[in-house]
Amino acid sequence: QVQLVESGGGLVQAGGSLRLSCAASGRTFSNYLMAWFRQAPGKEREFVSGIVRSDVYTYYADSVKGRFTISRDNAKNTVYLQMNSLKPEDTAVYYCAAKYGSVVTTANYDYWGQGTQVTVSS
C-alpha cells in the first residue's frame, strides 16, 4: 500500500507559478511510476504529466507542455509539479497518482492522493 499526500496548491494570478509536491509513503517509491492528474469543475479527470523512475523520462499532456515540469526525488519519496505561466483553464483539483511499473499511462493507477486545489484568477 502506498499513501500519497499532495501539497502546494493555492490561488495564483494568471501568468504566475506554483509548485505542487506529492509525498509518498514506503521505501519502494523508486519502483513506482508517478503521475499528476487534474479535474476541473464539471469535467472528467485528465492526465497532466507522468514520470518513470528516472527524471530523464517525462511525459506531458499537450495542454501543459512547455509550462509544467514534473520531477522526482526518490531519496525523499517525493514527486513535484512545477507549474509556470498558469492560465485560468488550469484551475482544477490536482491529484497525485502512482502505479507499479515502468510505462506511463493515462489511466489505471493504483494509488491516489486526496487532491489539492489550484485556482488561477484572470
PDB file of C-alpha atoms in Angstrom:
ATOM      1  CA  GLN A   1       0.000   0.000   0.000  1.00  0.00           C
ATOM      2  CA  VAL A   2       1.208   3.473  -0.891  1.00  0.00           C
ATOM      3  CA  GLN A   3      -0.131   6.634   0.676  1.00  0.00           C
ATOM      4  CA  LEU A   4       0.150   9.896  -1.235  1.00  0.00           C
ATOM      5  CA  VAL A   5      -0.197  13.384   0.208  1.00  0.00           C
ATOM      6  CA  GLU A   6      -0.248  16.458  -2.019  1.00  0.00           C
ATOM      7  CA  SER A   7       0.624  19.994  -1.043  1.00  0.00           C
ATOM      8  CA  GLY A   8       1.389  23.324  -2.666  1.00  0.00           C
ATOM      9  CA  GLY A   9      -1.935  24.258  -4.179  1.00  0.00           C
ATOM     10  CA  GLY A  10      -3.457  27.671  -3.805  1.00  0.00           C
ATOM     11  CA  LEU A  11      -4.637  30.798  -5.522  1.00  0.00           C
ATOM     12  CA  VAL A  12      -2.456  32.483  -8.109  1.00  0.00           C
ATOM     13  CA  GLN A  13      -2.927  35.092 -10.802  1.00  0.00           C
ATOM     14  CA  ALA A  14      -2.708  34.186 -14.460  1.00  0.00           C
ATOM     15  CA  GLY A  15       0.908  34.049 -15.545  1.00  0.00           C
ATOM     16  CA  GLY A  16       2.077  33.065 -12.096  1.00  0.00           C
ATOM     17  CA  SER A  17       3.648  29.882 -10.811  1.00  0.00           C
ATOM     18  CA  LEU A  18       3.062  27.176  -8.249  1.00  0.00           C
ATOM     19  CA  ARG A  19       4.943  24.057  -7.294  1.00  0.00           C
ATOM     20  CA  LEU A  20       2.980  21.044  -6.194  1.00  0.00           C
ATOM     21  CA  SER A  21       4.528  18.313  -4.092  1.00  0.00           C
ATOM     22  CA  CYS A  22       3.421  14.751  -3.515  1.00  0.00           C
ATOM     23  CA  ALA A  23       4.959  12.824  -0.658  1.00  0.00           C
ATOM     24  CA  ALA A  24       4.692   9.051  -0.820  1.00  0.00           C
ATOM     25  CA  SER A  25       4.972   6.570   1.993  1.00  0.00           C
ATOM     26  CA  GLY A  26       7.146   3.498   1.897  1.00  0.00           C
ATOM     27  CA  ARG A  27      10.664   2.667   0.914  1.00  0.00           C
ATOM     28  CA  THR A  28       9.716   1.295  -2.502  1.00  0.00           C
ATOM     29  CA  PHE A  29       8.909   4.681  -4.005  1.00  0.00           C
ATOM     30  CA  SER A  30      11.552   4.310  -6.687  1.00  0.00           C
ATOM     31  CA  ASN A  31       9.765   1.227  -8.033  1.00  0.00           C
ATOM     32  CA  TYR A  32       6.635   3.207  -8.865  1.00  0.00           C
ATOM     33  CA  LEU A  33       5.935   5.495 -11.724  1.00  0.00           C
ATOM     34  CA  MET A  34       4.179   8.684 -10.731  1.00  0.00           C
ATOM     35  CA  ALA A  35       1.701  10.956 -12.416  1.00  0.00           C
ATOM     36  CA  TRP A  36      -0.352  14.074 -11.935  1.00  0.00           C
ATOM     37  CA  PHE A  37      -3.988  14.338 -12.919  1.00  0.00           C
ATOM     38  CA  ARG A  38      -6.439  17.168 -12.610  1.00  0.00           C
ATOM     39  CA  GLN A  39     -10.181  17.577 -12.557  1.00  0.00           C
ATOM     40  CA  ALA A  40     -11.888  20.854 -13.313  1.00  0.00           C
ATOM     41  CA  PRO A  41     -15.476  21.544 -12.262  1.00  0.00           C
ATOM     42  CA  GLY A  42     -17.913  19.634 -14.436  1.00  0.00           C
ATOM     43  CA  LYS A  43     -15.174  17.818 -16.319  1.00  0.00           C
ATOM     44  CA  GLU A  44     -13.593  14.398 -16.305  1.00  0.00           C
ATOM     45  CA  ARG A  45     -10.311  13.791 -14.586  1.00  0.00           C
ATOM     46  CA  GLU A  46      -7.485  14.190 -17.077  1.00  0.00           C
ATOM     47  CA  PHE A  47      -3.866  13.182 -17.254  1.00  0.00           C
ATOM     48  CA  VAL A  48      -1.407  16.035 -16.834  1.00  0.00           C
ATOM     49  CA  SER A  49       2.065  14.580 -16.533  1.00  0.00           C
ATOM     50  CA  GLY A  50       3.901  11.379 -15.719  1.00  0.00           C
ATOM     51  CA  ILE A  51       7.392  10.305 -14.774  1.00  0.00           C
ATOM     52  CA  VAL A  52       9.146   6.979 -14.580  1.00  0.00           C
ATOM     53  CA  ARG A  53      11.942   6.054 -12.196  1.00  0.00           C
ATOM     54  CA  SER A  54      14.385   8.451 -13.794  1.00  0.00           C
ATOM     55  CA  ASP A  55      13.764  12.150 -14.347  1.00  0.00           C
ATOM     56  CA  VAL A  56      15.002  11.610 -17.889  1.00  0.00           C
ATOM     57  CA  TYR A  57      11.677  10.082 -18.906  1.00  0.00           C
ATOM     58  CA  THR A  58       8.833  12.519 -18.515  1.00  0.00           C
ATOM     59  CA  TYR A  59       5.503  12.922 -20.289  1.00  0.00           C
ATOM     60  CA  TYR A  60       3.058  15.788 -20.588  1.00  0.00           C
ATOM     61  CA  ALA A  61      -0.398  16.473 -21.860  1.00  0.00           C
ATOM     62  CA  ASP A  62      -0.407  18.845 -24.815  1.00  0.00           C
ATOM     63  CA  SER A  63      -2.209  21.459 -22.764  1.00  0.00           C
ATOM     64  CA  VAL A  64       0.705  21.856 -20.347  1.00  0.00           C
ATOM     65  CA  LYS A  65       3.762  21.198 -22.497  1.00  0.00           C
ATOM     66  CA  GLY A  66       6.323  23.946 -22.153  1.00  0.00           C
ATOM     67  CA  ARG A  67       4.690  25.278 -18.986  1.00  0.00           C
ATOM     68  CA  PHE A  68       4.761  22.421 -16.467  1.00  0.00           C
ATOM     69  CA  THR A  69       7.712  20.337 -15.344  1.00  0.00           C
ATOM     70  CA  ILE A  70       7.498  17.084 -13.430  1.00  0.00           C
ATOM     71  CA  SER A  71      10.388  15.772 -11.373  1.00  0.00           C
ATOM     72  CA  ARG A  72      11.020  13.343  -8.553  1.00  0.00           C
ATOM     73  CA  ASP A  73      13.394  12.906  -5.675  1.00  0.00           C
ATOM     74  CA  ASN A  74      13.475   9.230  -4.847  1.00  0.00           C
ATOM     75  CA  ALA A  75      15.552   9.816  -1.726  1.00  0.00           C
ATOM     76  CA  LYS A  76      12.733  11.986  -0.377  1.00  0.00           C
ATOM     77  CA  ASN A  77       9.910   9.835  -1.764  1.00  0.00           C
ATOM     78  CA  THR A  78       8.517  12.943  -3.393  1.00  0.00           C
ATOM     79  CA  VAL A  79       7.322  13.965  -6.834  1.00  0.00           C
ATOM     80  CA  TYR A  80       6.903  17.580  -7.891  1.00  0.00           C
ATOM     81  CA  LEU A  81       4.982  19.501 -10.483  1.00  0.00           C
ATOM     82  CA  GLN A  82       6.364  22.924 -11.285  1.00  0.00           C
ATOM     83  CA  MET A  83       3.594  24.940 -12.887  1.00  0.00           C
ATOM     84  CA  ASN A  84       4.559  28.107 -14.742  1.00  0.00           C
ATOM     85  CA  SER A  85       2.636  30.533 -16.920  1.00  0.00           C
ATOM     86  CA  LEU A  86      -0.584  29.431 -15.311  1.00  0.00           C
ATOM     87  CA  LYS A  87      -3.856  30.067 -17.077  1.00  0.00           C
ATOM     88  CA  PRO A  88      -7.405  30.238 -15.733  1.00  0.00           C
ATOM     89  CA  GLU A  89      -8.138  26.980 -17.545  1.00  0.00           C
ATOM     90  CA  ASP A  90      -5.553  25.296 -15.321  1.00  0.00           C
ATOM     91  CA  THR A  91      -7.931  25.736 -12.410  1.00  0.00           C
ATOM     92  CA  ALA A  92      -8.695  22.284 -11.048  1.00  0.00           C
ATOM     93  CA  VAL A  93      -8.129  19.864  -8.247  1.00  0.00           C
ATOM     94  CA  TYR A  94      -4.762  18.272  -8.863  1.00  0.00           C
ATOM     95  CA  TYR A  95      -4.190  14.669  -7.866  1.00  0.00           C
ATOM     96  CA  CYS A  96      -1.026  12.696  -7.437  1.00  0.00           C
ATOM     97  CA  ALA A  97      -1.162   9.082  -8.576  1.00  0.00           C
ATOM     98  CA  ALA A  98       1.142   6.081  -8.525  1.00  0.00           C
ATOM     99  CA  LYS A  99       1.379   2.663 -10.076  1.00  0.00           C
ATOM    100  CA  TYR A 100       3.933  -0.078 -10.096  1.00  0.00           C
ATOM    101  CA  GLY A 101       5.608  -0.362 -13.448  1.00  0.00           C
ATOM    102  CA  SER A 102       7.796   1.353 -15.980  1.00  0.00           C
ATOM    103  CA  VAL A 103       5.371   2.582 -18.631  1.00  0.00           C
ATOM    104  CA  VAL A 104       3.428   5.801 -18.160  1.00  0.00           C
ATOM    105  CA  THR A 105      -0.253   5.535 -18.982  1.00  0.00           C
ATOM    106  CA  THR A 106      -3.177   7.920 -18.684  1.00  0.00           C
ATOM    107  CA  ALA A 107      -5.300   5.555 -16.623  1.00  0.00           C
ATOM    108  CA  ASN A 108      -5.302   2.547 -14.294  1.00  0.00           C
ATOM    109  CA  TYR A 109      -3.305   3.992 -11.440  1.00  0.00           C
ATOM    110  CA  ASP A 110      -3.449   2.084  -8.192  1.00  0.00           C
ATOM    111  CA  TYR A 111      -2.889   4.796  -5.607  1.00  0.00           C
ATOM    112  CA  TRP A 112      -4.247   8.311  -5.390  1.00  0.00           C
ATOM    113  CA  GLY A 113      -3.811  11.321  -3.196  1.00  0.00           C
ATOM    114  CA  GLN A 114      -6.719  13.363  -1.904  1.00  0.00           C
ATOM    115  CA  GLY A 115      -6.034  16.254  -4.237  1.00  0.00           C
ATOM    116  CA  THR A 116      -5.013  19.870  -3.844  1.00  0.00           C
ATOM    117  CA  GLN A 117      -6.927  22.826  -5.235  1.00  0.00           C
ATOM    118  CA  VAL A 118      -5.265  25.102  -7.753  1.00  0.00           C
ATOM    119  CA  THR A 119      -7.147  28.249  -8.670  1.00  0.00           C
ATOM    120  CA  VAL A 120      -5.866  30.642 -11.313  1.00  0.00           C
ATOM    121  CA  SER A 121      -7.526  34.019 -11.478  1.00  0.00           C
ATOM    122  CA  SER A 122      -7.675  36.218 -14.553  1.00  0.00           C
TER     123      SER A 122
END
